[in-house]
Amino acid sequence: MAFEGLSEKLSAAFKKLRGKGRLSEADVKEAMREIRLALLEADVSYKVVKQFIAQVTERAVGADVLEALSPAQMIVKIVDQELTALMGGESAKLNISPKPPTVVMLAGLQGAGKTTNGAKLAGLMKKQNGKRPLLAACDIYRPAAIQQLEVVGRQLDIPVFQMGQANPVDIARAAVEHAEKHGNDMVFLDTAGRLHVDEALMDELRAIKAAVDPTEILLVVDAMIGQDAVNAAKAFDDALDLTGVVLTKLDGDARGGAALSIKAVTGKPIKFVGMGEKLDQIEVFHPSRMSSRILGMGDMLSLIEKAEQSFDRQKALELQEKLKKNKFTLTDFYDQMTQLKNMGSLSEIAGMLPGVKASDLEGASMDDKVLSRMEAVILSMTPYERENPNVLNSSRKRRIAAGAGVQVVDINRLLKQFEMLQAMTKQFSGGKMPKNLRKIMGKKGGRGMMPGLPF
């Protein structure tokens, strides 16, 4: 999980401060030393760390902090504000051309994930903004690059424009003309990469830029290469004058230094981050939310947005009616599990909750394999059994266990959990929800912060 090491070290530094009733300048400087080491170990640029610590220290040794009733909380607040500012302050949106099509040129080194993340971004614009994107295959050098773009295009139901091994500049120009004729209001140019920055690569990218005058030039960069990502961003920016950065594989980088350094070094905002391999795992980069995650304060806004995107509103309304009539079945339970899985891994979801670290989940029984086993058990039942689990006798359970590849005890455990959930939803639908829980989940029984979930 991104920033995990940094989060743990910062939490340890703040914990020492919280143990003191009043802070001296020496206490603050000791904490700043630990924060500086934590940032350097997270592979943040030395110059960025030096400037960041100077700014935080200047604010932290002020009278407002040292004389505050809770100085440790004030310092956490200052670090939160400075981290947010370091990563750009506000989220940066994709610029849309007033005259369609909006041309988005994707640049980057080989292996950074340009093809996949360009398609992800096109899919995001289609799903959330109602756009009609076109993917253009301008990488004629990497083997199977065109086929890869066509595969992800089919998966996302987005058309792909390609001209085989023609000149990339001609392909880009023809793709824009094709979009104008066929009503595509966005064009994503998947350009070639190299294993390293060289002049031949930059010359080709400059020629494409001159030919189509893109609205956006986004650098796709791999977060896991650390400071090399920042160096690559600087080189591409000098050559092309980037408008923003797409940071990929952030979920696989426990350090996260690239995310904290790129904006400060290049002055160009991180606009999107790739958080997994699935084609819907790309999200807008929110500096304030990322800072909250780093400081262990969670990211409830992103969690709620993810839930709203993953849960089927119509099914949620149907489920609500069933809850009112106390008719929650194993089929409904299965639908909820499926939609929960669409939100991502449980560790990813838990990482957005305040005070929860990925390491806290190690060895926990509730993991993605548990959901898969429960899913297999329910799918091994007949439709009648799912609607009427009370008919499940010993022979039926043995048949289901054989079909799902589990033990009968696993089926009994699932049925016990389902009975508990049924009892809980019966309480909620009957208006017997405790007052304190009602405040958290909302006034209507069965409609909580997670739309569609019955709990």
Coordinates of C-alpha atoms in Angstrom, one line a residue:
M1 CA 0.0 0.0 0.0
A2 CA 1.3 3.5 -0.9
F3 CA 3.0 5.5 1.8
E4 CA 2.7 2.7 4.4
G5 CA 6.2 3.0 5.7
L6 CA 6.0 6.8 5.8
S7 CA 2.6 6.7 7.6
E8 CA 3.9 4.4 10.3
K9 CA 7.0 6.6 11.0
L10 CA 5.0 9.8 11.0
S11 CA 2.5 8.2 13.4
A12 CA 5.3 7.2 15.7
A13 CA 6.7 10.8 15.7
F14 CA 3.3 12.3 16.5
K15 CA 2.7 9.7 19.3
K16 CA 5.8 11.0 21.1
L17 CA 4.5 14.6 20.9
R18 CA 1.1 13.6 22.2
G19 CA 2.7 12.3 25.4
K20 CA 3.8 15.8 26.3
G21 CA 1.5 18.4 27.9
R22 CA 3.6 21.3 26.6
L23 CA 6.1 21.4 23.8
S24 CA 9.5 23.1 23.8
E25 CA 11.4 24.1 20.7
A26 CA 13.7 21.2 21.4
D27 CA 10.6 18.8 21.3
V28 CA 9.6 20.3 17.9
K29 CA 13.1 20.0 16.4
E30 CA 13.3 16.4 17.5
A31 CA 10.0 15.6 15.8
M32 CA 11.1 17.4 12.7
R33 CA 14.3 15.3 12.6
E34 CA 12.2 12.1 12.7
I35 CA 9.9 13.5 10.0
R36 CA 12.8 14.4 7.8
L37 CA 14.3 10.9 8.1
A38 CA 10.9 9.4 7.3
L39 CA 10.5 11.5 4.2
L40 CA 14.0 10.7 3.0
E41 CA 13.4 6.9 3.6
A42 CA 10.2 7.3 1.5
D43 CA 12.5 8.4 -1.4
V44 CA 11.3 12.0 -1.4
S45 CA 13.8 14.4 -3.1
Y46 CA 16.4 15.8 -0.6
K47 CA 15.8 19.4 -1.8
V48 CA 12.0 18.9 -1.4
V49 CA 12.5 17.5 2.1
K50 CA 14.8 20.3 3.2
Q51 CA 12.3 23.0 2.1
F52 CA 9.3 21.1 3.6
I53 CA 11.0 20.7 7.0
A54 CA 12.0 24.4 7.0
Q55 CA 8.4 25.5 6.3
V56 CA 6.9 23.2 8.9
T57 CA 9.5 24.1 11.6
E58 CA 8.9 27.8 11.0
R59 CA 5.2 27.4 11.7
A60 CA 5.5 24.8 14.4
V61 CA 7.8 26.8 16.7
G62 CA 5.4 29.8 16.7
A63 CA 3.6 30.9 19.8
D64 CA 0.2 29.7 18.5
V65 CA 1.5 26.1 18.6
L66 CA 3.7 26.1 21.7
E67 CA 1.0 27.7 23.8
A68 CA -1.9 25.7 22.4
L69 CA -4.0 23.4 24.6
S70 CA -3.1 20.5 22.3
P71 CA 0.2 21.5 20.5
A72 CA 0.7 17.9 19.1
Q73 CA -2.6 18.2 17.2
M74 CA -1.6 21.6 15.9
I75 CA 1.6 20.2 14.5
V76 CA -0.3 17.3 12.8
K77 CA -2.6 20.0 11.3
I78 CA 0.4 22.0 10.1
V79 CA 2.0 18.9 8.5
D80 CA -1.3 18.0 6.9
Q81 CA -1.6 21.5 5.4
E82 CA 2.1 21.5 4.2
L83 CA 1.8 18.0 2.7
T84 CA -1.3 19.0 0.8
A85 CA 0.5 22.1 -0.5
L86 CA 3.5 20.1 -1.5
M87 CA 1.4 17.8 -3.7
G88 CA -0.4 20.7 -5.4
G89 CA -3.0 21.9 -3.0
E90 CA -6.1 21.3 -5.1
S91 CA -6.9 18.5 -7.5
A92 CA -6.2 19.4 -11.1
K93 CA -8.9 18.6 -13.7
L94 CA -8.4 17.5 -17.2
N95 CA -8.6 20.5 -19.6
I96 CA -11.4 20.1 -22.1
S97 CA -11.1 22.0 -25.5
P98 CA -14.1 24.3 -26.3
K99 CA -13.9 23.0 -29.8
P100 CA -14.0 19.1 -29.9
P101 CA -12.1 16.9 -30.0
T102 CA -10.0 17.3 -26.9
V103 CA -6.6 15.8 -27.8
V104 CA -4.8 14.1 -24.9
M105 CA -1.2 13.1 -25.7
L106 CA 0.3 10.4 -23.5
A107 CA 4.0 10.3 -23.1
G108 CA 6.4 8.3 -21.0
L109 CA 9.1 5.6 -20.8
Q110 CA 8.5 2.0 -21.7
G111 CA 6.9 0.0 -18.9
A112 CA 5.3 3.0 -17.2
G113 CA 1.8 1.8 -18.3
K114 CA 0.9 4.4 -21.0
T115 CA -1.3 2.0 -23.1
T116 CA -3.3 0.6 -20.2
N117 CA -3.6 3.8 -18.2
G118 CA -4.5 5.8 -21.3
A119 CA -7.3 3.4 -21.9
K120 CA -8.3 3.6 -18.2
L121 CA -8.4 7.4 -18.4
A122 CA -10.6 7.2 -21.6
G123 CA -12.9 4.8 -19.8
L124 CA -13.1 7.1 -16.8
M125 CA -14.1 10.0 -19.0
K126 CA -16.7 7.9 -20.8
K127 CA -18.2 6.6 -17.6
Q128 CA -18.2 9.7 -15.4
N129 CA -18.3 12.5 -18.0
G130 CA -20.4 11.0 -20.8
K131 CA -17.6 11.5 -23.3
R132 CA -17.1 9.6 -26.6
P133 CA -13.4 8.9 -26.6
L134 CA -11.2 7.5 -29.4
L135 CA -7.9 5.6 -28.7
A136 CA -5.1 6.2 -31.2
A137 CA -2.3 3.7 -31.6
C138 CA 0.8 5.9 -32.3
D139 CA 3.3 3.4 -30.9
I140 CA 4.6 1.5 -33.9
Y141 CA 7.8 0.2 -32.4
R142 CA 6.9 -1.9 -29.3
P143 CA 5.8 -5.4 -30.4
A144 CA 2.1 -6.0 -29.9
A145 CA 1.5 -2.4 -28.7
I146 CA -1.3 -1.9 -31.3
Q147 CA -2.9 -5.3 -30.3
Q148 CA -2.7 -4.4 -26.6
L149 CA -4.5 -1.1 -27.2
E150 CA -7.2 -2.9 -29.3
V151 CA -7.7 -5.5 -26.5
V152 CA -8.3 -2.9 -23.8
G153 CA -10.4 -0.9 -26.2
R154 CA -12.7 -3.8 -26.7
Q155 CA -12.9 -4.4 -22.9
L156 CA -14.0 -0.8 -22.3
D157 CA -16.1 -0.6 -25.5
I158 CA -14.0 2.3 -26.8
P159 CA -13.0 2.4 -30.5
V160 CA -9.3 2.3 -31.5
F161 CA -7.8 4.1 -34.5
Q162 CA -4.7 2.5 -36.0
M163 CA -2.8 2.6 -39.3
G164 CA -0.3 -0.2 -38.7
Q165 CA 3.3 0.8 -39.1
A166 CA 2.7 4.2 -40.6
N167 CA 4.5 7.4 -39.5
P168 CA 3.3 8.2 -35.9
V169 CA 2.9 11.9 -36.8
D170 CA 0.6 10.9 -39.7
I171 CA -1.4 8.5 -37.4
A172 CA -1.9 11.2 -34.8
R173 CA -3.1 13.7 -37.5
A174 CA -5.4 11.2 -39.1
A175 CA -6.8 10.1 -35.7
V176 CA -7.9 13.7 -34.9
E177 CA -9.5 14.0 -38.4
H178 CA -11.3 10.6 -37.9
A179 CA -12.6 11.8 -34.5
E180 CA -14.0 15.0 -36.0
K181 CA -15.9 13.0 -38.7
H182 CA -17.2 10.3 -36.4
G183 CA -18.3 12.5 -33.4
N184 CA -15.6 11.4 -31.0
D185 CA -15.1 14.4 -28.6
M186 CA -11.8 13.1 -27.1
V187 CA -8.7 11.5 -28.7
F188 CA -6.1 9.7 -26.5
L189 CA -2.8 9.4 -28.4
D190 CA -0.8 6.3 -27.2
T191 CA 2.8 7.4 -28.2
A192 CA 6.0 5.3 -28.2
G193 CA 8.3 5.0 -25.2
R194 CA 11.9 4.2 -24.7
L195 CA 13.9 2.4 -22.0
H196 CA 15.5 5.8 -21.3
V197 CA 15.1 9.4 -22.3
D198 CA 16.8 10.1 -25.7
E199 CA 16.7 12.7 -28.4
A200 CA 15.1 10.5 -31.0
L201 CA 12.1 9.9 -28.7
M202 CA 11.8 13.6 -27.9
D203 CA 12.0 14.7 -31.5
E204 CA 9.1 12.3 -32.4
L205 CA 7.0 13.6 -29.5
R206 CA 7.7 17.2 -30.4
A207 CA 6.6 16.5 -34.0
I208 CA 3.4 14.9 -32.9
K209 CA 2.7 17.9 -30.6
A210 CA 3.3 20.3 -33.5
A211 CA 1.0 18.3 -35.8
V212 CA -2.1 18.1 -33.6
D213 CA -1.6 20.8 -30.9
P214 CA -2.9 18.6 -28.0
T215 CA -5.0 20.2 -25.3
E216 CA -3.3 18.0 -22.7
I217 CA 0.2 16.5 -22.6
L218 CA 0.2 13.9 -19.8
L219 CA 3.3 12.1 -18.7
V220 CA 2.6 8.5 -17.5
V221 CA 5.2 7.6 -14.9
D222 CA 5.7 4.5 -12.7
A223 CA 5.7 5.5 -9.0
M224 CA 7.8 2.4 -8.1
I225 CA 10.9 3.8 -9.7
G226 CA 11.1 6.5 -7.1
Q227 CA 13.4 9.4 -7.8
D228 CA 13.9 8.2 -11.4
A229 CA 10.3 9.0 -11.9
V230 CA 10.9 12.6 -10.8
N231 CA 14.0 12.8 -13.1
A232 CA 12.0 11.5 -16.1
A233 CA 9.2 14.0 -15.4
K234 CA 11.8 16.8 -15.4
A235 CA 13.3 15.7 -18.7
F236 CA 9.9 15.3 -20.5
D237 CA 8.7 18.6 -19.1
D238 CA 11.8 20.4 -20.4
A239 CA 11.1 18.9 -23.9
L240 CA 7.3 19.1 -24.1
D241 CA 6.0 21.5 -21.5
L242 CA 3.7 18.9 -19.8
T243 CA 0.3 19.9 -18.5
G244 CA 0.2 17.1 -15.9
V245 CA 1.2 13.7 -14.7
V246 CA -0.5 10.3 -14.4
L247 CA 1.2 8.3 -11.6
T248 CA 0.8 4.6 -12.1
K249 CA 1.4 1.6 -9.7
L250 CA 1.0 3.8 -6.7
D251 CA -0.7 0.9 -4.9
G252 CA 2.5 -1.1 -5.2
D253 CA 4.9 1.5 -3.9
A254 CA 5.1 1.5 -0.1
R255 CA 7.4 4.5 -0.1
G256 CA 5.5 7.0 -2.3
G257 CA 8.3 9.5 -2.7
A258 CA 7.5 10.2 -6.3
A259 CA 4.0 11.5 -5.5
L260 CA 5.5 13.9 -3.0
S261 CA 8.3 15.2 -5.2
I262 CA 6.9 15.5 -8.8
K263 CA 4.9 18.7 -8.2
A264 CA 7.6 20.4 -6.3
V265 CA 10.3 19.6 -8.8
T266 CA 8.5 20.1 -12.1
G267 CA 5.7 22.5 -11.0
K268 CA 3.3 20.3 -13.0
P269 CA 0.3 18.7 -11.1
I270 CA -0.4 15.0 -10.7
K271 CA -3.8 14.7 -12.2
F272 CA -4.6 11.0 -12.0
V273 CA -3.2 8.0 -10.2
G274 CA -3.4 4.3 -11.1
M275 CA -4.2 2.2 -8.1
G276 CA -4.4 -1.4 -9.5
E277 CA -4.4 -3.5 -12.6
K278 CA -8.1 -3.5 -13.3
L279 CA -9.3 -1.1 -16.0
D280 CA -11.5 0.9 -13.6
Q281 CA -8.7 1.4 -11.1
I282 CA -7.7 4.9 -11.9
E283 CA -8.8 8.0 -9.9
V284 CA -8.4 11.7 -9.7
F285 CA -5.5 12.7 -7.5
H286 CA -6.7 14.7 -4.5
P287 CA -3.7 16.2 -2.6
S288 CA -5.8 16.8 0.6
R289 CA -7.2 13.3 0.6
M290 CA -3.8 11.7 0.0
S291 CA -2.3 13.7 2.8
S292 CA -5.1 12.4 5.1
R293 CA -4.2 8.8 4.1
I294 CA -0.5 9.4 4.8
L295 CA -1.3 10.8 8.3
G296 CA -3.6 7.9 9.1
M297 CA -6.8 10.0 9.0
G298 CA -8.4 7.9 6.3
D299 CA -10.1 9.1 3.1
M300 CA -13.9 8.7 3.6
L301 CA -14.7 11.0 0.6
S302 CA -12.9 8.7 -1.8
L303 CA -14.5 5.6 -0.1
I304 CA -18.0 7.0 -0.5
E305 CA -17.3 8.0 -4.2
K306 CA -16.0 4.5 -4.9
A307 CA -19.1 3.0 -3.3
E308 CA -21.4 5.2 -5.3
Q309 CA -19.7 4.2 -8.6
S310 CA -19.7 0.5 -7.7
F311 CA -23.2 0.0 -6.4
D312 CA -26.1 -0.4 -8.7
R313 CA -28.7 2.3 -7.7
Q314 CA -31.6 0.3 -9.1
K315 CA -30.6 -2.8 -7.2
A316 CA -30.2 -0.7 -4.1
L317 CA -33.8 0.5 -4.4
E318 CA -35.1 -3.0 -5.0
L319 CA -33.1 -4.2 -2.0
Q320 CA -34.6 -1.4 0.1
E321 CA -38.1 -2.6 -0.7
K322 CA -37.1 -6.2 0.2
L323 CA -35.7 -5.0 3.5
K324 CA -39.0 -3.2 4.3
K325 CA -40.8 -6.5 3.7
N326 CA -38.1 -8.5 5.5
K327 CA -37.3 -10.6 2.4
F328 CA -33.5 -10.5 2.4
T329 CA -32.3 -13.7 0.7
L330 CA -29.0 -15.4 -0.1
T331 CA -29.4 -14.1 -3.7
D332 CA -29.4 -10.5 -2.3
F333 CA -26.4 -11.4 -0.1
Y334 CA -24.5 -12.6 -3.2
D335 CA -25.4 -9.4 -5.1
Q336 CA -24.0 -7.3 -2.3
M337 CA -20.8 -9.3 -2.1
T338 CA -20.3 -8.9 -5.9
Q339 CA -20.7 -5.2 -5.7
L340 CA -18.4 -5.0 -2.7
K341 CA -15.7 -6.9 -4.7
N342 CA -16.1 -4.3 -7.5
M343 CA -14.9 -1.7 -5.1
G344 CA -11.5 -3.3 -4.9
S345 CA -9.6 -5.4 -2.4
L346 CA -10.6 -5.2 1.3
S347 CA -7.1 -3.9 2.2
E348 CA -7.6 -1.1 -0.3
I349 CA -11.0 -0.2 1.2
A350 CA -9.7 -0.5 4.8
G351 CA -6.8 1.8 3.9
M352 CA -9.4 4.6 3.4
L353 CA -10.8 4.2 6.9
P354 CA -9.3 6.4 9.7
G355 CA -6.7 4.7 11.8
V356 CA -6.5 1.5 9.8
K357 CA -3.2 0.5 8.2
A358 CA -2.7 -2.3 5.7
S359 CA -0.4 -4.0 8.2
D360 CA -3.2 -4.2 10.7
L361 CA -5.0 -6.6 8.3
E362 CA -2.2 -9.1 8.1
G363 CA -3.4 -12.5 9.3
A364 CA -7.0 -11.2 9.5
S365 CA -9.6 -13.8 8.6
M366 CA -11.7 -11.4 6.5
D367 CA -9.9 -11.3 3.2
D368 CA -10.7 -11.5 -0.5
K369 CA -10.4 -15.3 -0.4
V370 CA -13.2 -15.5 2.2
L371 CA -15.4 -13.5 -0.2
S372 CA -14.5 -15.9 -3.0
R373 CA -15.4 -19.0 -1.0
M374 CA -18.7 -17.5 0.1
E375 CA -19.4 -16.7 -3.5
A376 CA -18.6 -20.2 -4.6
V377 CA -20.9 -21.7 -1.9
I378 CA -23.9 -19.5 -2.9
L379 CA -23.3 -20.2 -6.7
S380 CA -23.3 -24.0 -5.9
M381 CA -26.9 -23.7 -4.6
T382 CA -30.0 -23.9 -6.7
P383 CA -32.1 -20.8 -7.1
Y384 CA -34.7 -22.3 -4.9
E385 CA -32.1 -23.0 -2.1
R386 CA -30.9 -19.4 -2.3
E387 CA -34.4 -18.1 -1.8
N388 CA -35.2 -20.7 0.9
P389 CA -32.0 -21.6 2.8
N390 CA -34.1 -23.3 5.5
V391 CA -34.5 -26.3 3.2
L392 CA -30.7 -27.0 3.3
N393 CA -30.5 -30.4 5.0
S394 CA -27.3 -32.5 5.4
S395 CA -27.4 -34.1 2.0
R396 CA -28.0 -30.8 0.2
K397 CA -25.1 -29.3 2.2
R398 CA -22.8 -32.1 1.2
R399 CA -23.7 -31.6 -2.5
I400 CA -23.0 -27.9 -2.2
A401 CA -19.7 -28.4 -0.4
A402 CA -18.5 -30.8 -3.2
G403 CA -19.5 -28.3 -5.8
A404 CA -17.8 -25.3 -4.1
G405 CA -14.7 -27.2 -3.0
V406 CA -15.3 -26.5 0.7
Q407 CA -16.3 -28.3 3.8
V408 CA -19.8 -28.6 5.2
V409 CA -18.6 -26.6 8.2
D410 CA -17.9 -23.6 5.9
I411 CA -21.5 -23.8 4.6
N412 CA -22.8 -23.8 8.2
R413 CA -20.6 -20.8 9.0
L414 CA -21.9 -18.9 6.0
L415 CA -25.6 -19.7 7.0
K416 CA -24.9 -18.6 10.5
Q417 CA -23.5 -15.2 9.3
F418 CA -26.5 -14.9 6.9
E419 CA -28.9 -15.5 9.8
M420 CA -27.2 -12.8 11.9
L421 CA -27.4 -10.4 9.0
Q422 CA -31.1 -11.3 8.4
A423 CA -31.8 -10.6 12.1
M424 CA -30.0 -7.3 11.9
T425 CA -31.8 -6.1 8.7
K426 CA -35.1 -7.2 10.3
Q427 CA -34.3 -4.9 13.2
F428 CA -33.4 -2.0 10.9
S429 CA -36.4 -2.4 8.6
G430 CA -38.7 -2.5 11.6
G431 CA -37.4 0.9 12.8
K432 CA -35.6 -0.5 15.8
M433 CA -32.2 0.8 15.0
P434 CA -30.3 2.2 18.0
K435 CA -30.3 6.0 18.1
N436 CA -26.5 6.3 18.0
L437 CA -26.3 3.9 15.0
R438 CA -29.1 5.8 13.3
K439 CA -27.1 9.0 13.4
I440 CA -24.2 7.3 11.7
M441 CA -26.1 5.4 9.0
G442 CA -28.9 7.9 8.3
K443 CA -32.5 8.2 9.2
K444 CA -33.9 5.4 7.0
G445 CA -33.1 1.8 8.1
G446 CA -30.9 -0.1 5.7
R447 CA -29.5 3.0 4.0
G448 CA -26.0 3.7 5.4
M449 CA -22.9 5.4 4.1
M450 CA -22.4 2.5 1.7
P451 CA -25.2 2.7 -0.8
G452 CA -26.8 -0.7 -1.6
L453 CA -25.3 -2.4 1.4
P454 CA -27.7 -3.8 4.0
F455 CA -25.4 -3.0 6.8

